[in-house]
Short mmCIF file of C-alpha atoms in Angstrom, two decimals:
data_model
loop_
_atom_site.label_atom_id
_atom_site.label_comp_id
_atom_site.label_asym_id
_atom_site.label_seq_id
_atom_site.Cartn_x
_atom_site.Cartn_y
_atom_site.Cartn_z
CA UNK A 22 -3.36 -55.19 -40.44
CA UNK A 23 -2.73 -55.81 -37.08
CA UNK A 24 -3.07 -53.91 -33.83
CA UNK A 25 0.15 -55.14 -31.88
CA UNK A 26 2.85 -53.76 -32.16
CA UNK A 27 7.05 -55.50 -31.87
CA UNK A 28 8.60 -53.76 -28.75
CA UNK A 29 11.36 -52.13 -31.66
CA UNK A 30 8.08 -50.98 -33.28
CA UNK A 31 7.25 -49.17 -29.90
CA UNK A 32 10.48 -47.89 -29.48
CA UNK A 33 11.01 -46.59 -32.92
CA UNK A 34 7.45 -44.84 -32.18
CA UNK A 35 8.80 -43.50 -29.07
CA UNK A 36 12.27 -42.05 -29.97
CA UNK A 37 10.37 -40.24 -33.26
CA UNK A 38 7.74 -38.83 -30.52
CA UNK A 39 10.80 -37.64 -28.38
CA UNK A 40 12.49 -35.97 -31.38
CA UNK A 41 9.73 -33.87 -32.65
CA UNK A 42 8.35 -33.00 -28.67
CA UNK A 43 11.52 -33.75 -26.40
CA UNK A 44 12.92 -30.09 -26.31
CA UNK A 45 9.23 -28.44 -26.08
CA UNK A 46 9.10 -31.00 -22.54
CA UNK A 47 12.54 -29.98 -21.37
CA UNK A 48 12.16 -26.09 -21.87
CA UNK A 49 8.13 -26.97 -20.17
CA UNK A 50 10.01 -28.75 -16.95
CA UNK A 51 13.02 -25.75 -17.06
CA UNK A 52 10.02 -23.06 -16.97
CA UNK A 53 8.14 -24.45 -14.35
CA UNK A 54 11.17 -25.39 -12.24
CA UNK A 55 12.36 -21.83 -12.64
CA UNK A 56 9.15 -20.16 -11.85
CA UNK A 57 8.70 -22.32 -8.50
CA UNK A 58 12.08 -21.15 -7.46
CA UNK A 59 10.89 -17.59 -8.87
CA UNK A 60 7.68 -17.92 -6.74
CA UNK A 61 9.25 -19.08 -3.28
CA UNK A 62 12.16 -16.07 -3.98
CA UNK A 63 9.54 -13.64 -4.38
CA UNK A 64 7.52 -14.73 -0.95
CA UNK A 65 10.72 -14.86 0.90
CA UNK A 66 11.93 -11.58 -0.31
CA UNK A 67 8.07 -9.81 0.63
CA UNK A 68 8.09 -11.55 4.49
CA UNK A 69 11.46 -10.17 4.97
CA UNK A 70 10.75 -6.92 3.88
CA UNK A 71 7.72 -6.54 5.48
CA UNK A 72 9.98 -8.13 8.93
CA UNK A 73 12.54 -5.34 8.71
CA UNK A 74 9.56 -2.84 8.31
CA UNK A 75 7.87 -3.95 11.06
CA UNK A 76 11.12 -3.86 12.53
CA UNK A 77 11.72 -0.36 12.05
CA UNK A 78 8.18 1.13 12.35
CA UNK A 79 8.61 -0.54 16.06
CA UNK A 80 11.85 1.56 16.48
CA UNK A 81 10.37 4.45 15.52
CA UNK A 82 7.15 3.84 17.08
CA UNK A 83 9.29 3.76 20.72
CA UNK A 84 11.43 6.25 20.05
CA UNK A 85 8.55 8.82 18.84
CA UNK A 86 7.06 7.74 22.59
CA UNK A 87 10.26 10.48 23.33
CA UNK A 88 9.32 13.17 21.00
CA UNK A 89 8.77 12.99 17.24
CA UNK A 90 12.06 14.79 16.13
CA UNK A 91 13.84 11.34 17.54
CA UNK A 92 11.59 9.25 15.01
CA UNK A 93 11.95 10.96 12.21
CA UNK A 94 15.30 9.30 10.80
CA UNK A 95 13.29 6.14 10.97
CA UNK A 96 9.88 7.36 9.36
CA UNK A 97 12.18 8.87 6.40
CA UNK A 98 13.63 5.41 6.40
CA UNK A 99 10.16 3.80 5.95
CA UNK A 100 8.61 6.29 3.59
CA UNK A 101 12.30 5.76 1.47
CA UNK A 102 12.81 1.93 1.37
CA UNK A 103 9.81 0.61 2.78
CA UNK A 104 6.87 2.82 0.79
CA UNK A 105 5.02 -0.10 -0.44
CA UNK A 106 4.24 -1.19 3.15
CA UNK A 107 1.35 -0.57 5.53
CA UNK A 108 4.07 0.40 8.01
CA UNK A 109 5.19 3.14 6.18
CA UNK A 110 1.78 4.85 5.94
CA UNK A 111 1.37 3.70 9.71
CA UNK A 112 4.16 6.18 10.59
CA UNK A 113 3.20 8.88 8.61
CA UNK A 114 0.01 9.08 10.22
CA UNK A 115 1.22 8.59 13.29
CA UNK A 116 3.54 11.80 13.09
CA UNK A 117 1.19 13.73 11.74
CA UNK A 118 -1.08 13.54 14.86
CA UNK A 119 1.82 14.06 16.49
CA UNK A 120 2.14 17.11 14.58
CA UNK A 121 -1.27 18.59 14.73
CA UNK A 122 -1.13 17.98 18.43
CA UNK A 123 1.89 19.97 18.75
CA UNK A 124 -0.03 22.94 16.31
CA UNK A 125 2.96 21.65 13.82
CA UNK A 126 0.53 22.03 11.17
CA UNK A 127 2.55 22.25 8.29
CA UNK A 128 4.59 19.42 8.95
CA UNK A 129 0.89 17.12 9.98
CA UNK A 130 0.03 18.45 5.82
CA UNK A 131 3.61 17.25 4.89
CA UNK A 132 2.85 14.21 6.25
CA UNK A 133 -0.29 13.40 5.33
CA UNK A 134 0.45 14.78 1.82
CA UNK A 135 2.97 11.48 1.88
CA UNK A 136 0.37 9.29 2.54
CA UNK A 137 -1.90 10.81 -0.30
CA UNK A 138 0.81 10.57 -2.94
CA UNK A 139 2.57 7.76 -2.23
CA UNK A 140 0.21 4.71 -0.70
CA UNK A 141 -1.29 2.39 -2.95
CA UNK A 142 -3.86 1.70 -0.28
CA UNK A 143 -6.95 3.35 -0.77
CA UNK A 144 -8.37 3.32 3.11
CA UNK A 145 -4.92 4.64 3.85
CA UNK A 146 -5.49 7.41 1.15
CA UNK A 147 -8.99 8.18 2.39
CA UNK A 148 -8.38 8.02 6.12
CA UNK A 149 -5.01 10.80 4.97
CA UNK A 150 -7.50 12.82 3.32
CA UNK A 151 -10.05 13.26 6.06
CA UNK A 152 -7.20 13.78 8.32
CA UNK A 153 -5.92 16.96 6.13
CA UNK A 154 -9.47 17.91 5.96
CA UNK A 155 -9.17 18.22 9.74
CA UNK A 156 -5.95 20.11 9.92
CA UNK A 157 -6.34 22.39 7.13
CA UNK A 158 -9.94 23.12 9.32
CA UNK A 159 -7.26 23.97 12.37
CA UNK A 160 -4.99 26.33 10.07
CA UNK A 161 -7.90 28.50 9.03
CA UNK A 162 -7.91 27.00 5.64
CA UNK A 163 -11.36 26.07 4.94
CA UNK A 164 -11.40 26.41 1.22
CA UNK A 165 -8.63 24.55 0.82
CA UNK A 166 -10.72 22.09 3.58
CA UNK A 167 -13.96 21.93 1.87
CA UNK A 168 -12.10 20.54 -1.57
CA UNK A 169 -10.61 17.75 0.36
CA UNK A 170 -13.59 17.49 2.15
CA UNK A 171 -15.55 17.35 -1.20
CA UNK A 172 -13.83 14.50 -3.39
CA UNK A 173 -15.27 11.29 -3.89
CA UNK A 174 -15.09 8.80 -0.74
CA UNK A 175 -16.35 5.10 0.04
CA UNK A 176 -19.89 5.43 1.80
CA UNK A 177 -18.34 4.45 5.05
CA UNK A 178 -16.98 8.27 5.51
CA UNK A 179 -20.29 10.07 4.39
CA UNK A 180 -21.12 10.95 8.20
CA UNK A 181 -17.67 11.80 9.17
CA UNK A 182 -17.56 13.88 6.16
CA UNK A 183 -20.65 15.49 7.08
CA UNK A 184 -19.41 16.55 10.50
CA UNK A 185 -16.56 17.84 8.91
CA UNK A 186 -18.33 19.94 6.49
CA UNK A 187 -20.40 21.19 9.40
CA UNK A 188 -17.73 22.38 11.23
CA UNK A 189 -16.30 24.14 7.64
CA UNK A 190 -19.28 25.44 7.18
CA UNK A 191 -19.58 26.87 11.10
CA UNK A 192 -16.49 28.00 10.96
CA UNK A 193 -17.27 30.27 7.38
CA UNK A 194 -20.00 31.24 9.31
CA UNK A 195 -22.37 29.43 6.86
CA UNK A 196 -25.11 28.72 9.64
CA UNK A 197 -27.79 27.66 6.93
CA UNK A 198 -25.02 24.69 5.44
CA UNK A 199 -23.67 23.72 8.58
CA UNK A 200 -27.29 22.60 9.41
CA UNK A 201 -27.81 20.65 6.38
CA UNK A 202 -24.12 18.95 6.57
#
């Protein structure tokens, strides 16, 4: 038997290879064609959300520079459409230090409540949470305080947390705690 083969020979080869595989390639190209296309979509689509974000976190950033009341349309507008983004949590915290400073303490918990519940970001959840610690400390709340206060953070926070149990503790008139804290 021999090892060369006629060029029909080749070609009958290669149109029974293209029968049994040719639709598997063309569906393989059509996939990968579609998720490239599917791919550069999704980038565009994230850079121009996170441009009109940044957009509007700047708009409310300069218009809060005013008062807070003026920003607000635009932080609702982030927190609404833009959640997902950094900006978004940003804003929130921004307002509610805007809030606190004012002694709008309720609406600095609203706030920082919105960062809690809704940010996937974990330092944006923990840096919330410390926050509320501090403001519910400013309402008189320290039970409420101490619980926040108490959850499980990175080891970054332990001495800020410690000051901030200190003062709890000071302000419960808990001499003895506030010491070790």
């Amino acid at each position: 038997m021999t090892d060369y083969q006629t060029d029909d020979e080749k070609v009958e080869e290669l149109k029974a290879w293209w029968k049994e595989n040719g639709t598997s390639v063309i569906v393989g190209i059509a996939l990968a064609v579609v998720a490239l296309f599917g791919w550069e979509y999704w980038k565009e689509w994230k850079n121009n959300t996170a441009a009109e974000a940044s957009s509007l976190y700047t708009q409310a950033s300069n218009a809060a520079k005013t008062g807070i009341d003026k920003a607000l349309p635009d932080i609702k507008k982030l927190q609404d459409s833009y959640s997902s983004t950094p900006y978004a949590a940003i804003a929130s915290l921004k307002a509610a230090q805007q809030y606190a400073e004012q002694g709008q303490y309720e609406q600095a918990v609203s706030a920082l409540r919105w960062v809690i519940d809704e940010q996937s970001d974990e330092g944006f959840r923990n840096l919330a949470n410390v926050r509320l610690a501090r403001v519910l400390l400013a309402m008189k709340k320290l039970d409420e305080a101490l619980q926040v206060v108490n959850q499980p953070y990175p080891a970054a926070y332990q001495s800020l947390l410690e000051e901030l149990k200190g003062d709890i503790y000071v302000a419960q008139n808990k001499p003895t705690e506030a010491r070790a804290a």
